[in-house]
Amino acid sequence: MGSNHNHPAPAAQIPTSFGHELRACLRCRLVKTYDQFRESGCENCPFFKMEEDHEHVVDCTTPNFNGIISVMDPARSWAARWLRIGKFVPGCYTLAVSEQLSEDLQMLCQEERVLYVPPKRV
Amino acid sequence: MRRRRVEEPDEIQDGEYEEEDDQLIDDGEEEYYEYMTKRGNSTRKRSRSSFIDDAAVEDNEEDDDDEDYGGGGSRSKRRNSRRKGECFFETQAVEDGDEDEDEEEEADGGEDFIDYGGLELPEEDDGRRVHQRPLHEPEDEYEIVRRLEERYSRASRRESDEEATGIGQQALLPSVHDAKFWRVKCVAGREREMAVCLMQKSIDRGPDQLQITSVITRDHLENYIYVEAHKESHVREACKGLRNVYFSQKPQLVPIKEMTDVLSVESKEVDLARDTWVRIKTGIYKGDLAKVVDVDNVRRKVTVKVIPRIDMQAIATRLEGREAGESRKAIAPHPRFMNINEARELNIHVERKRDPLTGDYFEKMDGKLFSDGFLYKSVAMKCITAANIRPSFDELEKFGKPGEHCDDDRMISLSALSGNRKKEQYLKGDAVIVLKGDLKNLKGRVEKVEADSVHIRPEAKGLPRTLTVHEKDLGKYFEPGNHVKVVSGTRKGATGMVVKVDQHVVIILSDTTKEHIHVFAGDVVECSEVASGGGVTKIGDYEHRDLVALQNGGRKGGQGGLIGSTIKIRRGAFKGERGRLIGMISQTMWRIQHHTVILVDMASEVRPQCILLGLHCTSPMGDANATPYQFGMRTPMHGMECAG
């Protein structure tokens, strides 16, 4: 595989604070603040168009998540691969989110031919 | 694009052709293939037979050719080989690439046969130009290899994605070649900050500078972060300069078998989302049902709304400076919706506040926040339990509409509220209805029950005999007119006829009490049995028709004789209610059967003194102190029988 020769994708924005404002994208589990999502959307899921409408931020992200993982090198990290975020840009992610994407948004993912895996319930 | 590796033996070549052709299609070189078919359609039939014959003839010759020519090979030879291999396969159209060369000279030879229309011609020209180029230029071996590698690498990468999802986690377990986890100590409360700091550092330094690949923090694990790196020295190097990370304790290597545990999240940890039902474990609200309003993972706290247990009087006296008789009551006040005007009347200071985050308005009184009758309080996550919460019908009813009693609304909100309930048990033959998904509103009967899914036989025609539905998409179904029995919950044992059904809630006309009772569909089964005596034929040790000896009989307050009699409560939270005294646990604790069939055991609320003071006995004698041994007077035995 020639992947090692590729230049790494630019990292996602790093969260600027750690309080209530932190939210996680329901599809890729990227963690940023509400304002950051509002400004520049989700780097892995541009089709959600969060920068266009603040409602999208509320629909596509959640403040209910558990654990943080900072991924510096998604291609080489075993943890990122295990969590299936190895194909995403470097950034801060969460281990698990509590909610599912709404059905409409799941359809959008299908149309965009991107993978969406709902959170597992034990 | 059909290139063959000239050096390999024939047998494999054939196989490769097949692969290549398949790859051709998978890789999206469909358009080339389609282009070729378009071009080739006209000429396919014509060429096929001739090529087949050619191949058969040329077969042996080709072997020799291969050996002689080794690498490279001339263009014409290549053409021949191509012809030879491909003609064995269905994709005859591909062969026509050969003919293209010929036909090019003939100026649109193939196109005479089919009229593609103006639009399509330019497209074909492009295709031809792009794909024909290699035929004219002498091809370098290395070019071939490079292109093939590109093609295969793309395919395998995509496959590994899909495989990983398909196979599941088993394939992704860590190996000895993967980086390791090192558990590093850090200042409590700063774990997330450190993870983000390291991320920033990695970005600042540039790719591959900080030789760590990830940093993990767990909400429940204070003081530690996990760093993923091949060597401990990399970890130390990366954390150099970070004040909140320290190496007084050596970084601990996490054993391979425990690596996945670092990343696993208990589903119940994440379950504390907004609107989940929880029960409070400590304090005066212990055991009370509450609804999560907000979750703060950083401080490990949740804000919940709960029915307030407030003693206004005590607050008023306290605020006025007077000392309350008992500074803290042993028993919590009865749950009652907050009426803010009451507080104002008692001159307790009430402040109106606005929550900046949600924009909702709250009334603040005595340091507590109230809204819409509920108390909003912040509790630690440790004091909350979210597992197996099974709110009883009455609890949900109370929660649903504080104060109002609009029947329809209540039904709907109750159905929605019951979402958190445990699994329902389905028995073969149960009538069910599909609640979600494409098959919504389909009725059927249960055929077979499995762990998560249920097989049902649908009533509608035109459907397969049995369908498999996930158990959470299914609900029990009852038609008005069905005779049913309640098998769990507070109404257990009651039987009756279904009057109305609404999603999860069923209204039944009880056989015995002739009143409407609301129960969850999950607690009810179809049954022709009719309950006798209100379904309560056994209380404690006593059963219907048991012979008993009266105790505490006689004069002492007439208490013994009261058992079985209806009493009216004059004080306390149940003031004004009537119930039947069915037992005495002690002189000061009585058990009263309230008309809703809850065995109320509220000694605090129903102090015998309160009752005796204003005793109103509806026994025929009308005199509380009369001896119980008079003719016509109700005795416990007699009373029990009529307890329904």
mmCIF file of N, CA and C in Angstrom, chain B residues 395-452:
data_model
loop_
_atom_site.group_PDB
_atom_site.id
_atom_site.type_symbol
_atom_site.label_atom_id
_atom_site.label_comp_id
_atom_site.label_asym_id
_atom_site.label_seq_id
_atom_site.Cartn_x
_atom_site.Cartn_y
_atom_site.Cartn_z
ATOM 1 N N GLU B 395 -46.527 6.275 39.152
ATOM 2 C CA GLU B 395 -45.418 7.238 39.165
ATOM 3 C C GLU B 395 -45.387 8.017 37.871
ATOM 4 N N LEU B 396 -45.550 7.285 36.776
ATOM 5 C CA LEU B 396 -45.512 7.957 35.484
ATOM 6 C C LEU B 396 -46.683 8.892 35.326
ATOM 7 N N GLU B 397 -47.811 8.450 35.850
ATOM 8 C CA GLU B 397 -49.003 9.266 35.761
ATOM 9 C C GLU B 397 -48.762 10.598 36.460
ATOM 10 N N LYS B 398 -48.183 10.508 37.631
ATOM 11 C CA LYS B 398 -47.941 11.728 38.403
ATOM 12 C C LYS B 398 -46.984 12.641 37.664
ATOM 13 N N PHE B 399 -45.980 12.046 37.089
ATOM 14 C CA PHE B 399 -44.954 12.812 36.413
ATOM 15 C C PHE B 399 -45.466 13.471 35.150
ATOM 16 N N GLY B 400 -46.384 12.760 34.517
ATOM 17 C CA GLY B 400 -46.813 13.206 33.198
ATOM 18 C C GLY B 400 -47.449 14.567 33.204
ATOM 19 N N LYS B 401 -48.446 14.721 34.021
ATOM 20 C CA LYS B 401 -49.142 15.999 33.992
ATOM 21 C C LYS B 401 -49.321 16.528 35.399
ATOM 22 N N PRO B 402 -48.442 17.421 35.793
ATOM 23 C CA PRO B 402 -48.604 17.957 37.144
ATOM 24 C C PRO B 402 -49.854 18.825 37.219
ATOM 25 N N GLY B 403 -50.896 18.294 37.836
ATOM 26 C CA GLY B 403 -52.068 19.140 38.040
ATOM 27 C C GLY B 403 -53.180 18.915 37.034
ATOM 28 N N GLU B 404 -52.839 18.871 35.791
ATOM 29 C CA GLU B 404 -53.916 18.757 34.789
ATOM 30 C C GLU B 404 -54.395 17.331 34.647
ATOM 31 N N HIS B 405 -55.558 17.188 34.117
ATOM 32 C CA HIS B 405 -56.087 15.834 33.936
ATOM 33 C C HIS B 405 -56.791 15.683 32.619
ATOM 34 N N CYS B 406 -56.047 15.931 31.568
ATOM 35 C CA CYS B 406 -56.651 15.747 30.252
ATOM 36 C C CYS B 406 -56.425 14.315 29.845
ATOM 37 N N ASP B 407 -57.446 13.551 29.744
ATOM 38 C CA ASP B 407 -57.270 12.115 29.558
ATOM 39 C C ASP B 407 -56.459 11.745 28.338
ATOM 40 N N ASP B 408 -56.767 12.347 27.227
ATOM 41 C CA ASP B 408 -56.035 11.970 26.009
ATOM 42 C C ASP B 408 -54.553 12.262 26.141
ATOM 43 N N ASP B 409 -54.275 13.482 26.585
ATOM 44 C CA ASP B 409 -52.867 13.860 26.736
ATOM 45 C C ASP B 409 -52.167 12.903 27.665
ATOM 46 N N ARG B 410 -52.867 12.562 28.708
ATOM 47 C CA ARG B 410 -52.251 11.699 29.700
ATOM 48 C C ARG B 410 -51.911 10.359 29.084
ATOM 49 N N MET B 411 -52.831 9.845 28.302
ATOM 50 C CA MET B 411 -52.581 8.550 27.687
ATOM 51 C C MET B 411 -51.361 8.605 26.802
ATOM 52 N N ILE B 412 -51.296 9.653 25.997
ATOM 53 C CA ILE B 412 -50.191 9.738 25.049
ATOM 54 C C ILE B 412 -48.874 9.885 25.788
ATOM 55 N N SER B 413 -48.867 10.766 26.783
ATOM 56 C CA SER B 413 -47.594 10.993 27.462
ATOM 57 C C SER B 413 -47.177 9.748 28.220
ATOM 58 N N LEU B 414 -48.141 9.001 28.725
ATOM 59 C CA LEU B 414 -47.799 7.787 29.444
ATOM 60 C C LEU B 414 -47.194 6.760 28.514
ATOM 61 N N SER B 415 -47.776 6.665 27.321
ATOM 62 C CA SER B 415 -47.222 5.707 26.367
ATOM 63 C C SER B 415 -45.789 6.059 26.046
ATOM 64 N N ALA B 416 -45.566 7.350 25.851
ATOM 65 C CA ALA B 416 -44.214 7.772 25.525
ATOM 66 C C ALA B 416 -43.282 7.542 26.706
ATOM 67 N N LEU B 417 -43.805 7.798 27.896
ATOM 68 C CA LEU B 417 -42.971 7.684 29.081
ATOM 69 C C LEU B 417 -42.567 6.248 29.363
ATOM 70 N N SER B 418 -43.356 5.315 28.894
ATOM 71 C CA SER B 418 -43.044 3.934 29.228
ATOM 72 C C SER B 418 -41.914 3.382 28.385
ATOM 73 N N GLY B 419 -41.283 4.234 27.631
ATOM 74 C CA GLY B 419 -40.221 3.765 26.755
ATOM 75 C C GLY B 419 -39.052 3.107 27.456
ATOM 76 N N ASN B 420 -38.864 3.440 28.716
ATOM 77 C CA ASN B 420 -37.681 2.937 29.395
ATOM 78 C C ASN B 420 -37.878 1.576 30.040
ATOM 79 N N ARG B 421 -39.019 0.975 29.814
ATOM 80 C CA ARG B 421 -39.346 -0.216 30.564
ATOM 81 C C ARG B 421 -38.503 -1.411 30.152
ATOM 82 N N LYS B 422 -38.472 -2.370 31.022
ATOM 83 C CA LYS B 422 -37.728 -3.587 30.725
ATOM 84 C C LYS B 422 -38.447 -4.350 29.628
ATOM 85 N N LYS B 423 -37.751 -5.371 29.171
ATOM 86 C CA LYS B 423 -38.328 -6.160 28.073
ATOM 87 C C LYS B 423 -39.653 -6.786 28.488
ATOM 88 N N GLU B 424 -40.516 -6.862 27.520
ATOM 89 C CA GLU B 424 -41.774 -7.549 27.789
ATOM 90 C C GLU B 424 -41.601 -9.012 27.456
ATOM 91 N N GLN B 425 -42.285 -9.840 28.171
ATOM 92 C CA GLN B 425 -42.195 -11.266 27.905
ATOM 93 C C GLN B 425 -43.318 -11.669 26.981
ATOM 94 N N TYR B 426 -42.971 -12.239 25.874
ATOM 95 C CA TYR B 426 -44.001 -12.670 24.938
ATOM 96 C C TYR B 426 -44.173 -14.176 25.034
ATOM 97 N N LEU B 427 -45.415 -14.600 24.998
ATOM 98 C CA LEU B 427 -45.697 -16.027 24.996
ATOM 99 C C LEU B 427 -46.263 -16.390 23.653
ATOM 100 N N LYS B 428 -46.079 -17.645 23.287
ATOM 101 C CA LYS B 428 -46.613 -18.092 22.005
ATOM 102 C C LYS B 428 -48.125 -17.926 22.032
ATOM 103 N N GLY B 429 -48.609 -17.335 20.989
ATOM 104 C CA GLY B 429 -50.053 -17.147 20.898
ATOM 105 C C GLY B 429 -50.510 -15.749 21.289
ATOM 106 N N ASP B 430 -49.610 -14.957 21.865
ATOM 107 C CA ASP B 430 -49.976 -13.583 22.226
ATOM 108 C C ASP B 430 -50.313 -12.800 20.976
ATOM 109 N N ALA B 431 -51.287 -11.945 21.108
ATOM 110 C CA ALA B 431 -51.592 -11.050 20.000
ATOM 111 C C ALA B 431 -50.671 -9.847 20.114
ATOM 112 N N VAL B 432 -50.011 -9.511 19.010
ATOM 113 C CA VAL B 432 -49.069 -8.402 19.059
ATOM 114 C C VAL B 432 -49.296 -7.468 17.883
ATOM 115 N N ILE B 433 -48.699 -6.292 18.001
ATOM 116 C CA ILE B 433 -48.772 -5.328 16.917
ATOM 117 C C ILE B 433 -47.395 -4.697 16.754
ATOM 118 N N VAL B 434 -47.016 -4.464 15.514
ATOM 119 C CA VAL B 434 -45.704 -3.874 15.263
ATOM 120 C C VAL B 434 -45.793 -2.361 15.481
ATOM 121 N N LEU B 435 -44.862 -1.832 16.269
ATOM 122 C CA LEU B 435 -44.941 -0.424 16.625
ATOM 123 C C LEU B 435 -44.048 0.475 15.806
ATOM 124 N N LYS B 436 -42.969 -0.082 15.253
ATOM 125 C CA LYS B 436 -42.035 0.780 14.535
ATOM 126 C C LYS B 436 -41.599 0.128 13.239
ATOM 127 N N GLY B 437 -41.079 0.942 12.376
ATOM 128 C CA GLY B 437 -40.489 0.415 11.149
ATOM 129 C C GLY B 437 -41.497 0.326 10.015
ATOM 130 N N ASP B 438 -41.100 -0.369 8.971
ATOM 131 C CA ASP B 438 -41.943 -0.456 7.785
ATOM 132 C C ASP B 438 -43.232 -1.194 8.055
ATOM 133 N N LEU B 439 -43.191 -2.107 9.027
ATOM 134 C CA LEU B 439 -44.371 -2.948 9.248
ATOM 135 C C LEU B 439 -45.267 -2.382 10.330
ATOM 136 N N LYS B 440 -45.096 -1.119 10.603
ATOM 137 C CA LYS B 440 -45.869 -0.514 11.682
ATOM 138 C C LYS B 440 -47.355 -0.760 11.508
ATOM 139 N N ASN B 441 -47.990 -1.070 12.653
ATOM 140 C CA ASN B 441 -49.435 -1.330 12.683
ATOM 141 C C ASN B 441 -49.852 -2.673 12.127
ATOM 142 N N LEU B 442 -48.907 -3.528 11.859
ATOM 143 C CA LEU B 442 -49.259 -4.867 11.422
ATOM 144 C C LEU B 442 -49.575 -5.716 12.654
ATOM 145 N N LYS B 443 -50.711 -6.396 12.603
ATOM 146 C CA LYS B 443 -51.079 -7.238 13.743
ATOM 147 C C LYS B 443 -50.698 -8.674 13.452
ATOM 148 N N GLY B 444 -50.476 -9.415 14.513
ATOM 149 C CA GLY B 444 -50.149 -10.822 14.306
ATOM 150 C C GLY B 444 -50.160 -11.560 15.621
ATOM 151 N N ARG B 445 -49.796 -12.835 15.556
ATOM 152 C CA ARG B 445 -49.721 -13.648 16.778
ATOM 153 C C ARG B 445 -48.318 -14.192 16.909
ATOM 154 N N VAL B 446 -47.861 -14.317 18.132
ATOM 155 C CA VAL B 446 -46.497 -14.774 18.354
ATOM 156 C C VAL B 446 -46.387 -16.262 18.050
ATOM 157 N N GLU B 447 -45.365 -16.588 17.235
ATOM 158 C CA GLU B 447 -45.127 -17.982 16.911
ATOM 159 C C GLU B 447 -43.978 -18.529 17.741
ATOM 160 N N LYS B 448 -42.909 -17.720 17.817
ATOM 161 C CA LYS B 448 -41.696 -18.201 18.482
ATOM 162 C C LYS B 448 -40.955 -17.005 19.058
ATOM 163 N N VAL B 449 -40.376 -17.203 20.214
ATOM 164 C CA VAL B 449 -39.654 -16.110 20.857
ATOM 165 C C VAL B 449 -38.176 -16.451 20.970
ATOM 166 N N GLU B 450 -37.332 -15.513 20.510
ATOM 167 C CA GLU B 450 -35.892 -15.730 20.667
ATOM 168 C C GLU B 450 -35.306 -14.622 21.525
ATOM 169 N N ALA B 451 -34.005 -14.621 21.685
ATOM 170 C CA ALA B 451 -33.371 -13.648 22.581
ATOM 171 C C ALA B 451 -33.824 -12.218 22.317
ATOM 172 N N ASP B 452 -33.607 -11.772 21.102
ATOM 173 C CA ASP B 452 -33.921 -10.373 20.813
ATOM 174 C C ASP B 452 -35.066 -10.212 19.854
#
